[in-house]
Amino acid sequence: RIDGDRLWASLMELAKIGATAKGGVKRLALTDLDKQGRDLVVGWAREAGLSVTVDQIGNVFMRREGSNPSLPPVMTGSHIDTQPTGGKFDGNYGVLAGLEVVRTLNDNGIVTEAPIEVAFWTNEEGSRFVPVMMGSGVFCGAFSLDTAYAAVDTEGKSVGAELERIGYKGDQVPGQHPIGAYFETHIEQGPVLEDAGKVIGVVPAVMGLSWYDCVVSGMEAHAGPTPMGLRKDALQVATRIMQEVVHIANRYPPYGRGTVGMVQVFPNSRNVIPGEVKFSIDLRNVNDELLNTMHEEMLAFADKTSADTGLSIKVERVSYYPPCPFHPDCVGAVRTATGKLGYSTMDVVSGAGHDAIYTARVAPSGMIFVPCKDGISHNEIEDAQPGHLEAGCNVLLHAMLDRAGV
Amino acid sequence: RIDGDRLWASLMELAKIGATAKGGVKRLALTDLDKQGRDLVVGWAREAGLSVTVDQIGNVFMRREGSNPSLPPVMTGSHIDTQPTGGKFDGNYGVLAGLEVVRTLNDNGIVTEAPIEVAFWTNEEGSRFVPVMMGSGVFCGAFSLDTAYAAVDTEGKSVGAELERIGYKGDQVPGQHPIGAYFETHIEQGPVLEDAGKVIGVVPAVMGLSWYDCVVSGMEAHAGPTPMGLRKDALQVATRIMQEVVHIANRYPPYGRGTVGMVQVFPNSRNVIPGEVKFSIDLRNVNDELLNTMHEEMLAFADKTSADTGLSIKVERVSYYPPCPFHPDCVGAVRTATGKLGYSTMDVVSGAGHDAIYTARVAPSGMIFVPCKDGISHNEIEDAQPGHLEAGCNVLLHAMLDRAGV
Ligand SMILES: NC(=O)NCCC(=O)O
Ligand SMILES: NC(=O)NCCC(=O)O
């Protein structure tokens, strides 16, 4: 069993770097604070006797040798970058749980057959640089190193230059690092476990995701003198589509999701009828066929609304991730470990993307969820119970031992 | 008859001060550009033999004496400040039409019984400093001089300091300036005249106006892992109210108006369910009882929606102007002049507030509307036909002569 207090202490120590007034963490990818966080974790790894390699996109692999050098490592990991108003646990928990597994193996003098590795991936959050899950995306070949290097933040600073600046542009070619199996522990970022009163979520799959930008164009005009019948109010038309996004998701339960999170109104003046409204659409489902049906219904509704109202409506898909089922061996290892340890458990489909969806393209992968308070993350008030974090880490230990062999 | 070419030339000359790339004008109240505009108009007034007085809020009165010094002046005017992306005609037309009336009287050696005055009022637009219609509002006692002086722009500069700086803080106590009758010519800022193919709008009244700030508070959460049934999506609830604003207006034709012009979504991130949405509501009607009914229906709908959804909804009224019927003598003078001159005409209720709604509190007042292209104003592409502007100015001339006596 792992040491829950030590895990908690490490989490709190790392959370000091970039700590915010409201109890959260702001440690954006490739900033000075990210460097401090990386240095701290790498220092702990060295203290625990791990060897450290860094690849060209700044992914860090911390390795504990096994008895059989010909076996690829059993890896765990996540990320330590945060949202601008992020919490202490998102990502960080997955990395420090891996470190705690290693410390526990050391304490107990356990030698695994396969090597054990703990990784942290560069820029998972995508807050400072898009695309999200950058390090694991480059690692698995979803996009090129050059694409990632060229990404710039709002000040025009590039990933390539910032990696160099903070000293984390390594030598290893991304992807040329074998992985035998990959596990990632993470707070659920949703309310399902808490709602059901369960401690461990076995994650069979991650939902597929389609992101869209939608633009409704009408005609801006003065709110007073323009009769209702002569208006081309872009916001009123946009609200119909915003509502339909939710209706579509509700038609495909239990894993249909539909969200409008971002809205910009032009000119955004109290007494001007909006001439243009831009907004985002986020559709998800764990079933790719249903996700595609949702996609088609979305486009058809936009076309129909445009025909009904005479306003132009453009819907452009800007991102698409297919659903990602995890490997039966890894899901099975998590399920077995949870049962052996006697934790209450249920299956929880991940609604959020994680580095594990990219590792799943190159190695058997699986995830372990623990509850977070009120299902809240990407928020400074993100919170989790020490006991739950300890339980998730114990499951990780046993799942990794299962795959690595002793 | 007035000289349409001279009126047009003056409009184009004034429009050079603060001219924008897209053919509009940006001349915000009490800026250096406003000072240049004021100086140009005052210079023209002096050339036309007018005496100039400035009151403590910077309203400027340009006076042509009549034969009977005991009579109060028949006044016309408007404003020369513009929106940040404003046009050449809004306000400016009303001031320069007044100047053209004076020039025409001079050319024809006409002596009126009552004095003739041309006024421009400070900060009608309210873009840089709130409240709107500031100069005429102080003049009629709607709010105090100190309130107006204390208003600051986004940089913290105050009306009092800026008036001083540009040299337009006069001596005269606002309101201690008698007015016998007030006329204001203005572009319609709506599509009614153009739609009906008429040249002159006789304005019987200005609609009453209620402005609200509405805040819907839910719970921000991750768009992926949060099941549809466990969400408190502030945007989805807000869209119901946004749509009801239009339904309410449509229930009270022909003068019901309902607009949501401004929306802010928090945290406004693509994969976060909105936790809070703030938006504006603008309700108008020419009938105060109906406007009040609309107000009550708005509040009742918000309460019902809050009860139905469990989300908090706050609706706060931030401005209220009652409908303003114009004086029968002034409306009659405009109607008679239009008939005499043979212009096609119709009654157009003003949907927008104007300085005339404040002068109406202290003197018989009336307005004259001319068409503007596509009903568009508060926009750099605001446009109007020289022939229409000339017609409106001719109507002004004859309406003023009617009230001033020859
Ligand atoms: N875990 C996480 O927030 N990933 C970002 C991509 C998503 O919205 O699922
Ligand atoms: N004329 C004008 O735009 N006034 C501003 C107040 C309103 O929205 O009516």
mmCIF file of C-alpha atoms and ligand atoms in Angstrom, chain A residues 79 83 90 124-125 132-133 186 189 209 211 282 284 321 351-354 377-378, chain B residues 222-225 271, ligand 1:
data_model
loop_
_atom_site.group_PDB
_atom_site.id
_atom_site.type_symbol
_atom_site.label_atom_id
_atom_site.label_comp_id
_atom_site.label_asym_id
_atom_site.label_seq_id
_atom_site.Cartn_x
_atom_site.Cartn_y
_atom_site.Cartn_z
ATOM 1 C CA HIS A 79 0.702 16.597 -16.786
ATOM 2 C CA GLN A 83 -5.431 26.112 -16.467
ATOM 3 C CA ASP A 90 -5.886 18.061 -12.359
ATOM 4 C CA GLU A 124 -1.843 19.087 -21.783
ATOM 5 C CA GLU A 125 -4.208 21.943 -20.957
ATOM 6 C CA VAL A 132 -4.287 20.635 -26.214
ATOM 7 C CA MET A 133 -2.463 17.443 -25.152
ATOM 8 C CA HIS A 186 -6.928 11.496 -12.670
ATOM 9 C CA GLN A 189 -13.658 16.219 -13.412
ATOM 10 C CA LEU A 209 -15.461 15.083 -29.266
ATOM 11 C CA TRP A 211 -15.739 21.229 -31.661
ATOM 12 C CA ASP A 282 -18.963 21.163 -28.105
ATOM 13 C CA ARG A 284 -19.507 14.528 -27.343
ATOM 14 C CA TYR A 321 -11.307 13.339 -31.601
ATOM 15 C CA GLY A 351 -16.035 12.912 -20.819
ATOM 16 C CA ALA A 352 -12.758 14.797 -20.974
ATOM 17 C CA GLY A 353 -9.750 14.204 -23.151
ATOM 18 C CA HIS A 354 -6.534 13.071 -21.468
ATOM 19 C CA SER A 377 -12.285 21.119 -12.054
ATOM 20 C CA HIS A 378 -10.654 23.771 -14.227
ATOM 21 C CA HIS B 222 -16.480 20.740 -17.486
ATOM 22 C CA ALA B 223 -18.406 20.263 -20.738
ATOM 23 C CA GLY B 224 -17.324 16.651 -21.139
ATOM 24 C CA PRO B 225 -17.692 14.777 -17.846
ATOM 25 C CA ASN B 271 -15.289 23.322 -22.896
HETATM 26 N N1 LIG C 1 -9.013 16.958 -19.307
HETATM 27 C C1 LIG C 1 -9.289 18.009 -20.086
HETATM 28 O O1 LIG C 1 -9.808 19.017 -19.594
HETATM 29 N N2 LIG C 1 -9.001 17.971 -21.412
HETATM 30 C C2 LIG C 1 -9.268 19.046 -22.299
HETATM 31 C C3 LIG C 1 -10.037 18.601 -23.491
HETATM 32 C C4 LIG C 1 -11.481 18.357 -23.198
HETATM 33 O O2 LIG C 1 -12.272 19.323 -23.196
HETATM 34 O O3 LIG C 1 -11.869 17.210 -22.985
#
